[in-house]
Amino acid sequence: MKKITYLVTKIVVSLAFAFSLLLLLTSSINMKSNNNRLYAKQLITNVANDAGFGNLSSLFASSGLEDEMLSHLPKKSEVSITPLEVYNLSSTYKKQGKFSSKDLKLPSKTSGEKFISKYITVGINAGLKRNNEDVKNALNLYQLVYYGLLLCFAISIILVLLGKRFAGITAVLSSAGMLVGLLFASEKATTILDEILYSGMKVTISPNFLTAVIVVVIASIVWEVVCHNYRKTQR
């Protein structure tokens, strides 16, 4: 009976680790805008100034066309992306050297949204181009971390299947490290957006990231207890 419990626990813990990894890769990182019109207005000005068309931007605003276009935007919006999608974006940027509005999952339901999405894309690509080397280094680092996360979970699952104690250590450390890193990055991103755009934007992460860490920790503890008790009966 104890051997059956041991084998069932081995399978369940392995599946728990795989489920946690799936949560870590597919849970959302959200960017919320509480005032799209103010954000878009500021973005148009910034992009126009960077491109040397500051006078055209002023003319656009004074003519009333800007307000007319912005009035079609929803007041609030939220854009979500997952770590898996960030990995795909990093691969896209390394190949093409730029993003499209479709790559960035920007809204395009109305003409106003399409117009602003285009401006956002231009602004993002211009900023990335100005810091091209730093961006490439950051993307390379992200891909290394991504592969490291996959490797850590693969090691933990293999060690569980081999019946090794403390098999969950690599999964626990990597998942906790990812959670802490995302919390820090979201706070930093919010601060940067506040400085370069306006204070109505905020970056947050899904509670599912914390759920993934909790599942890994519980599964690791359960495995350690069951493995320890089973080995005692084999002596």
PDB file of C-alpha atoms in Angstrom, residues 1-187:
ATOM      1  CA  MET A   1       0.000   0.000   0.000  1.00  0.00           C
ATOM      2  CA  LYS A   2       2.821   2.397   0.862  1.00  0.00           C
ATOM      3  CA  LYS A   3       4.504   1.652  -2.440  1.00  0.00           C
ATOM      4  CA  ILE A   4       1.278   2.491  -4.300  1.00  0.00           C
ATOM      5  CA  THR A   5       1.000   5.760  -2.337  1.00  0.00           C
ATOM      6  CA  TYR A   6       4.619   6.522  -3.174  1.00  0.00           C
ATOM      7  CA  LEU A   7       4.113   5.910  -6.900  1.00  0.00           C
ATOM      8  CA  VAL A   8       0.859   7.886  -7.038  1.00  0.00           C
ATOM      9  CA  THR A   9       2.498  10.788  -5.176  1.00  0.00           C
ATOM     10  CA  LYS A  10       5.394  10.707  -7.635  1.00  0.00           C
ATOM     11  CA  ILE A  11       2.990  11.129 -10.552  1.00  0.00           C
ATOM     12  CA  VAL A  12       0.847  13.765  -8.835  1.00  0.00           C
ATOM     13  CA  VAL A  13       3.869  15.851  -7.774  1.00  0.00           C
ATOM     14  CA  SER A  14       5.325  15.684 -11.303  1.00  0.00           C
ATOM     15  CA  LEU A  15       2.000  16.872 -12.731  1.00  0.00           C
ATOM     16  CA  ALA A  16       1.855  19.642 -10.095  1.00  0.00           C
ATOM     17  CA  PHE A  17       5.279  20.879 -11.166  1.00  0.00           C
ATOM     18  CA  ALA A  18       4.224  20.809 -14.833  1.00  0.00           C
ATOM     19  CA  PHE A  19       1.008  22.694 -13.980  1.00  0.00           C
ATOM     20  CA  SER A  20       2.963  25.343 -12.061  1.00  0.00           C
ATOM     21  CA  LEU A  21       5.336  25.810 -14.982  1.00  0.00           C
ATOM     22  CA  LEU A  22       2.356  26.249 -17.296  1.00  0.00           C
ATOM     23  CA  LEU A  23       0.919  28.906 -14.961  1.00  0.00           C
ATOM     24  CA  LEU A  24       4.244  30.753 -14.837  1.00  0.00           C
ATOM     25  CA  LEU A  25       4.470  30.833 -18.633  1.00  0.00           C
ATOM     26  CA  THR A  26       0.849  31.697 -19.444  1.00  0.00           C
ATOM     27  CA  SER A  27      -0.275  34.001 -16.612  1.00  0.00           C
ATOM     28  CA  SER A  28      -0.736  37.613 -17.596  1.00  0.00           C
ATOM     29  CA  ILE A  29       1.298  40.754 -17.082  1.00  0.00           C
ATOM     30  CA  ASN A  30      -1.136  43.666 -17.400  1.00  0.00           C
ATOM     31  CA  MET A  31      -0.672  47.294 -18.406  1.00  0.00           C
ATOM     32  CA  LYS A  32      -3.686  49.391 -17.441  1.00  0.00           C
ATOM     33  CA  SER A  33      -4.436  52.895 -18.647  1.00  0.00           C
ATOM     34  CA  ASN A  34      -6.975  54.911 -16.626  1.00  0.00           C
ATOM     35  CA  ASN A  35      -7.141  57.750 -19.140  1.00  0.00           C
ATOM     36  CA  ASN A  36      -6.487  56.683 -22.731  1.00  0.00           C
ATOM     37  CA  ARG A  37      -7.173  60.138 -24.143  1.00  0.00           C
ATOM     38  CA  LEU A  38      -4.617  61.878 -21.971  1.00  0.00           C
ATOM     39  CA  TYR A  39      -2.108  59.099 -22.642  1.00  0.00           C
ATOM     40  CA  ALA A  40      -2.710  59.244 -26.408  1.00  0.00           C
ATOM     41  CA  LYS A  41      -2.437  63.057 -26.431  1.00  0.00           C
ATOM     42  CA  GLN A  42       0.896  62.911 -24.656  1.00  0.00           C
ATOM     43  CA  LEU A  43       2.093  60.087 -26.903  1.00  0.00           C
ATOM     44  CA  ILE A  44       1.254  62.000 -30.093  1.00  0.00           C
ATOM     45  CA  THR A  45       3.211  64.991 -28.810  1.00  0.00           C
ATOM     46  CA  ASN A  46       6.223  62.856 -27.829  1.00  0.00           C
ATOM     47  CA  VAL A  47       6.372  60.947 -31.112  1.00  0.00           C
ATOM     48  CA  ALA A  48       5.936  64.132 -33.172  1.00  0.00           C
ATOM     49  CA  ASN A  49       8.681  65.917 -31.221  1.00  0.00           C
ATOM     50  CA  ASP A  50      11.061  62.953 -31.570  1.00  0.00           C
ATOM     51  CA  ALA A  51      10.441  62.929 -35.316  1.00  0.00           C
ATOM     52  CA  GLY A  52      10.976  66.705 -35.572  1.00  0.00           C
ATOM     53  CA  PHE A  53       7.323  67.493 -36.315  1.00  0.00           C
ATOM     54  CA  GLY A  54       6.457  69.398 -33.158  1.00  0.00           C
ATOM     55  CA  ASN A  55       4.806  72.232 -35.134  1.00  0.00           C
ATOM     56  CA  LEU A  56       2.629  69.764 -37.014  1.00  0.00           C
ATOM     57  CA  SER A  57       1.504  68.274 -33.711  1.00  0.00           C
ATOM     58  CA  SER A  58       0.522  71.726 -32.431  1.00  0.00           C
ATOM     59  CA  LEU A  59      -1.384  72.431 -35.656  1.00  0.00           C
ATOM     60  CA  PHE A  60      -3.147  69.082 -35.368  1.00  0.00           C
ATOM     61  CA  ALA A  61      -4.215  69.915 -31.803  1.00  0.00           C
ATOM     62  CA  SER A  62      -5.328  73.505 -32.541  1.00  0.00           C
ATOM     63  CA  SER A  63      -7.431  72.406 -35.507  1.00  0.00           C
ATOM     64  CA  GLY A  64      -9.612  70.244 -33.308  1.00  0.00           C
ATOM     65  CA  LEU A  65      -8.779  67.111 -35.290  1.00  0.00           C
ATOM     66  CA  GLU A  66      -6.834  65.677 -32.373  1.00  0.00           C
ATOM     67  CA  ASP A  67      -9.749  66.011 -29.945  1.00  0.00           C
ATOM     68  CA  GLU A  68     -12.114  64.552 -32.539  1.00  0.00           C
ATOM     69  CA  MET A  69      -9.879  61.524 -33.023  1.00  0.00           C
ATOM     70  CA  LEU A  70      -9.280  61.025 -29.300  1.00  0.00           C
ATOM     71  CA  SER A  71     -13.001  61.218 -28.513  1.00  0.00           C
ATOM     72  CA  HIS A  72     -13.462  57.839 -30.201  1.00  0.00           C
ATOM     73  CA  LEU A  73     -11.087  56.134 -27.797  1.00  0.00           C
ATOM     74  CA  PRO A  74     -12.425  54.205 -24.774  1.00  0.00           C
ATOM     75  CA  LYS A  75     -11.631  56.004 -21.523  1.00  0.00           C
ATOM     76  CA  LYS A  76      -9.848  53.023 -19.984  1.00  0.00           C
ATOM     77  CA  SER A  77      -8.087  50.009 -21.443  1.00  0.00           C
ATOM     78  CA  GLU A  78      -5.892  47.100 -20.456  1.00  0.00           C
ATOM     79  CA  VAL A  79      -3.273  45.224 -22.451  1.00  0.00           C
ATOM     80  CA  SER A  80      -2.117  41.812 -21.246  1.00  0.00           C
ATOM     81  CA  ILE A  81       0.889  39.715 -22.179  1.00  0.00           C
ATOM     82  CA  THR A  82       2.343  36.459 -20.853  1.00  0.00           C
ATOM     83  CA  PRO A  83       5.993  35.449 -20.314  1.00  0.00           C
ATOM     84  CA  LEU A  84       5.596  32.998 -23.200  1.00  0.00           C
ATOM     85  CA  GLU A  85       4.416  35.829 -25.459  1.00  0.00           C
ATOM     86  CA  VAL A  86       7.315  38.003 -24.256  1.00  0.00           C
ATOM     87  CA  TYR A  87       9.673  35.215 -25.336  1.00  0.00           C
ATOM     88  CA  ASN A  88       7.997  35.101 -28.756  1.00  0.00           C
ATOM     89  CA  LEU A  89       8.247  38.907 -28.999  1.00  0.00           C
ATOM     90  CA  SER A  90      11.943  38.786 -28.155  1.00  0.00           C
ATOM     91  CA  SER A  91      12.470  36.272 -30.956  1.00  0.00           C
ATOM     92  CA  THR A  92      10.476  38.477 -33.351  1.00  0.00           C
ATOM     93  CA  TYR A  93      12.506  41.586 -32.471  1.00  0.00           C
ATOM     94  CA  LYS A  94      15.815  39.765 -32.872  1.00  0.00           C
ATOM     95  CA  LYS A  95      14.738  38.664 -36.372  1.00  0.00           C
ATOM     96  CA  GLN A  96      12.967  41.812 -37.616  1.00  0.00           C
ATOM     97  CA  GLY A  97      14.416  44.595 -35.470  1.00  0.00           C
ATOM     98  CA  LYS A  98      10.970  46.093 -34.823  1.00  0.00           C
ATOM     99  CA  PHE A  99       7.415  45.339 -33.710  1.00  0.00           C
ATOM    100  CA  SER A 100       4.057  45.745 -35.420  1.00  0.00           C
ATOM    101  CA  SER A 101       0.887  46.787 -33.579  1.00  0.00           C
ATOM    102  CA  LYS A 102      -0.318  43.207 -34.072  1.00  0.00           C
ATOM    103  CA  ASP A 103       2.813  41.853 -32.380  1.00  0.00           C
ATOM    104  CA  LEU A 104       2.108  44.122 -29.403  1.00  0.00           C
ATOM    105  CA  LYS A 105      -1.576  43.095 -29.250  1.00  0.00           C
ATOM    106  CA  LEU A 106      -2.687  46.730 -29.371  1.00  0.00           C
ATOM    107  CA  PRO A 107      -6.408  47.475 -29.820  1.00  0.00           C
ATOM    108  CA  SER A 108      -7.615  48.183 -33.355  1.00  0.00           C
ATOM    109  CA  LYS A 109     -11.407  47.939 -33.246  1.00  0.00           C
ATOM    110  CA  THR A 110     -12.069  51.565 -34.175  1.00  0.00           C
ATOM    111  CA  SER A 111     -10.295  54.057 -36.426  1.00  0.00           C
ATOM    112  CA  GLY A 112      -9.226  55.996 -33.339  1.00  0.00           C
ATOM    113  CA  GLU A 113      -7.704  52.893 -31.754  1.00  0.00           C
ATOM    114  CA  LYS A 114      -5.907  52.016 -35.000  1.00  0.00           C
ATOM    115  CA  PHE A 115      -4.498  55.542 -35.191  1.00  0.00           C
ATOM    116  CA  ILE A 116      -3.250  55.521 -31.611  1.00  0.00           C
ATOM    117  CA  SER A 117      -1.949  51.949 -31.874  1.00  0.00           C
ATOM    118  CA  LYS A 118       0.128  53.029 -34.851  1.00  0.00           C
ATOM    119  CA  TYR A 119       1.555  55.930 -32.843  1.00  0.00           C
ATOM    120  CA  ILE A 120       2.296  53.655 -29.890  1.00  0.00           C
ATOM    121  CA  THR A 121       4.098  51.215 -32.182  1.00  0.00           C
ATOM    122  CA  VAL A 122       6.144  53.993 -33.771  1.00  0.00           C
ATOM    123  CA  GLY A 123       7.035  55.360 -30.334  1.00  0.00           C
ATOM    124  CA  ILE A 124       8.056  51.954 -28.980  1.00  0.00           C
ATOM    125  CA  ASN A 125      10.148  51.091 -32.042  1.00  0.00           C
ATOM    126  CA  ALA A 126      11.849  54.490 -31.936  1.00  0.00           C
ATOM    127  CA  GLY A 127      12.702  54.027 -28.269  1.00  0.00           C
ATOM    128  CA  LEU A 128      14.014  50.507 -28.871  1.00  0.00           C
ATOM    129  CA  LYS A 129      16.118  51.699 -31.798  1.00  0.00           C
ATOM    130  CA  ARG A 130      17.709  54.444 -29.697  1.00  0.00           C
ATOM    131  CA  ASN A 131      18.786  51.822 -27.163  1.00  0.00           C
ATOM    132  CA  ASN A 132      19.327  48.971 -29.603  1.00  0.00           C
ATOM    133  CA  GLU A 133      22.347  47.356 -27.937  1.00  0.00           C
ATOM    134  CA  ASP A 134      20.842  47.535 -24.444  1.00  0.00           C
ATOM    135  CA  VAL A 135      17.583  46.092 -25.781  1.00  0.00           C
ATOM    136  CA  LYS A 136      19.364  43.192 -27.469  1.00  0.00           C
ATOM    137  CA  ASN A 137      21.303  42.453 -24.291  1.00  0.00           C
ATOM    138  CA  ALA A 138      18.088  42.549 -22.260  1.00  0.00           C
ATOM    139  CA  LEU A 139      16.334  40.213 -24.699  1.00  0.00           C
ATOM    140  CA  ASN A 140      19.255  37.786 -24.644  1.00  0.00           C
ATOM    141  CA  LEU A 141      19.188  37.836 -20.842  1.00  0.00           C
ATOM    142  CA  TYR A 142      15.430  37.234 -20.826  1.00  0.00           C
ATOM    143  CA  GLN A 143      15.786  34.240 -23.133  1.00  0.00           C
ATOM    144  CA  LEU A 144      18.522  32.800 -20.911  1.00  0.00           C
ATOM    145  CA  VAL A 145      16.262  33.204 -17.860  1.00  0.00           C
ATOM    146  CA  TYR A 146      13.391  31.618 -19.795  1.00  0.00           C
ATOM    147  CA  TYR A 147      15.497  28.600 -20.736  1.00  0.00           C
ATOM    148  CA  GLY A 148      16.810  28.423 -17.172  1.00  0.00           C
ATOM    149  CA  LEU A 149      13.261  28.259 -15.810  1.00  0.00           C
ATOM    150  CA  LEU A 150      12.399  25.395 -18.178  1.00  0.00           C
ATOM    151  CA  LEU A 151      15.596  23.584 -17.237  1.00  0.00           C
ATOM    152  CA  CYS A 152      15.013  23.951 -13.482  1.00  0.00           C
ATOM    153  CA  PHE A 153      11.510  22.509 -13.711  1.00  0.00           C
ATOM    154  CA  ALA A 154      12.686  19.712 -16.011  1.00  0.00           C
ATOM    155  CA  ILE A 155      15.379  18.798 -13.463  1.00  0.00           C
ATOM    156  CA  SER A 156      12.849  18.760 -10.613  1.00  0.00           C
ATOM    157  CA  ILE A 157      10.406  16.552 -12.532  1.00  0.00           C
ATOM    158  CA  ILE A 158      13.167  14.128 -13.555  1.00  0.00           C
ATOM    159  CA  LEU A 159      14.453  13.932  -9.968  1.00  0.00           C
ATOM    160  CA  VAL A 160      10.938  13.202  -8.690  1.00  0.00           C
ATOM    161  CA  LEU A 161      10.492  10.420 -11.243  1.00  0.00           C
ATOM    162  CA  LEU A 162      13.845   9.021 -10.157  1.00  0.00           C
ATOM    163  CA  GLY A 163      12.683   9.070  -6.540  1.00  0.00           C
ATOM    164  CA  LYS A 164      15.209  11.632  -5.281  1.00  0.00           C
ATOM    165  CA  ARG A 165      14.582  13.621  -2.115  1.00  0.00           C
ATOM    166  CA  PHE A 166      14.683  17.422  -2.237  1.00  0.00           C
ATOM    167  CA  ALA A 167      13.744  17.186  -5.935  1.00  0.00           C
ATOM    168  CA  GLY A 168      11.642  20.347  -5.736  1.00  0.00           C
ATOM    169  CA  ILE A 169      14.444  22.701  -4.688  1.00  0.00           C
ATOM    170  CA  THR A 170      15.278  23.899  -8.216  1.00  0.00           C
ATOM    171  CA  ALA A 171      11.590  24.409  -9.085  1.00  0.00           C
ATOM    172  CA  VAL A 172      10.919  26.299  -5.838  1.00  0.00           C
ATOM    173  CA  LEU A 173      13.930  28.587  -6.229  1.00  0.00           C
ATOM    174  CA  SER A 174      13.292  29.322  -9.912  1.00  0.00           C
ATOM    175  CA  SER A 175       9.550  29.988  -9.489  1.00  0.00           C
ATOM    176  CA  ALA A 176      10.101  32.195  -6.425  1.00  0.00           C
ATOM    177  CA  GLY A 177      12.876  34.038  -8.244  1.00  0.00           C
ATOM    178  CA  MET A 178      10.594  34.645 -11.212  1.00  0.00           C
ATOM    179  CA  LEU A 179       7.818  35.981  -8.958  1.00  0.00           C
ATOM    180  CA  VAL A 180      10.174  38.391  -7.187  1.00  0.00           C
ATOM    181  CA  GLY A 181      11.668  39.472 -10.509  1.00  0.00           C
ATOM    182  CA  LEU A 182       8.242  40.169 -12.009  1.00  0.00           C
ATOM    183  CA  LEU A 183       7.127  42.159  -8.960  1.00  0.00           C
ATOM    184  CA  PHE A 184      10.270  44.280  -9.146  1.00  0.00           C
ATOM    185  CA  ALA A 185       9.983  44.698 -12.929  1.00  0.00           C
ATOM    186  CA  SER A 186       6.305  45.722 -12.760  1.00  0.00           C
ATOM    187  CA  GLU A 187       7.056  48.387 -10.141  1.00  0.00           C
TER     188      GLU A 187
END
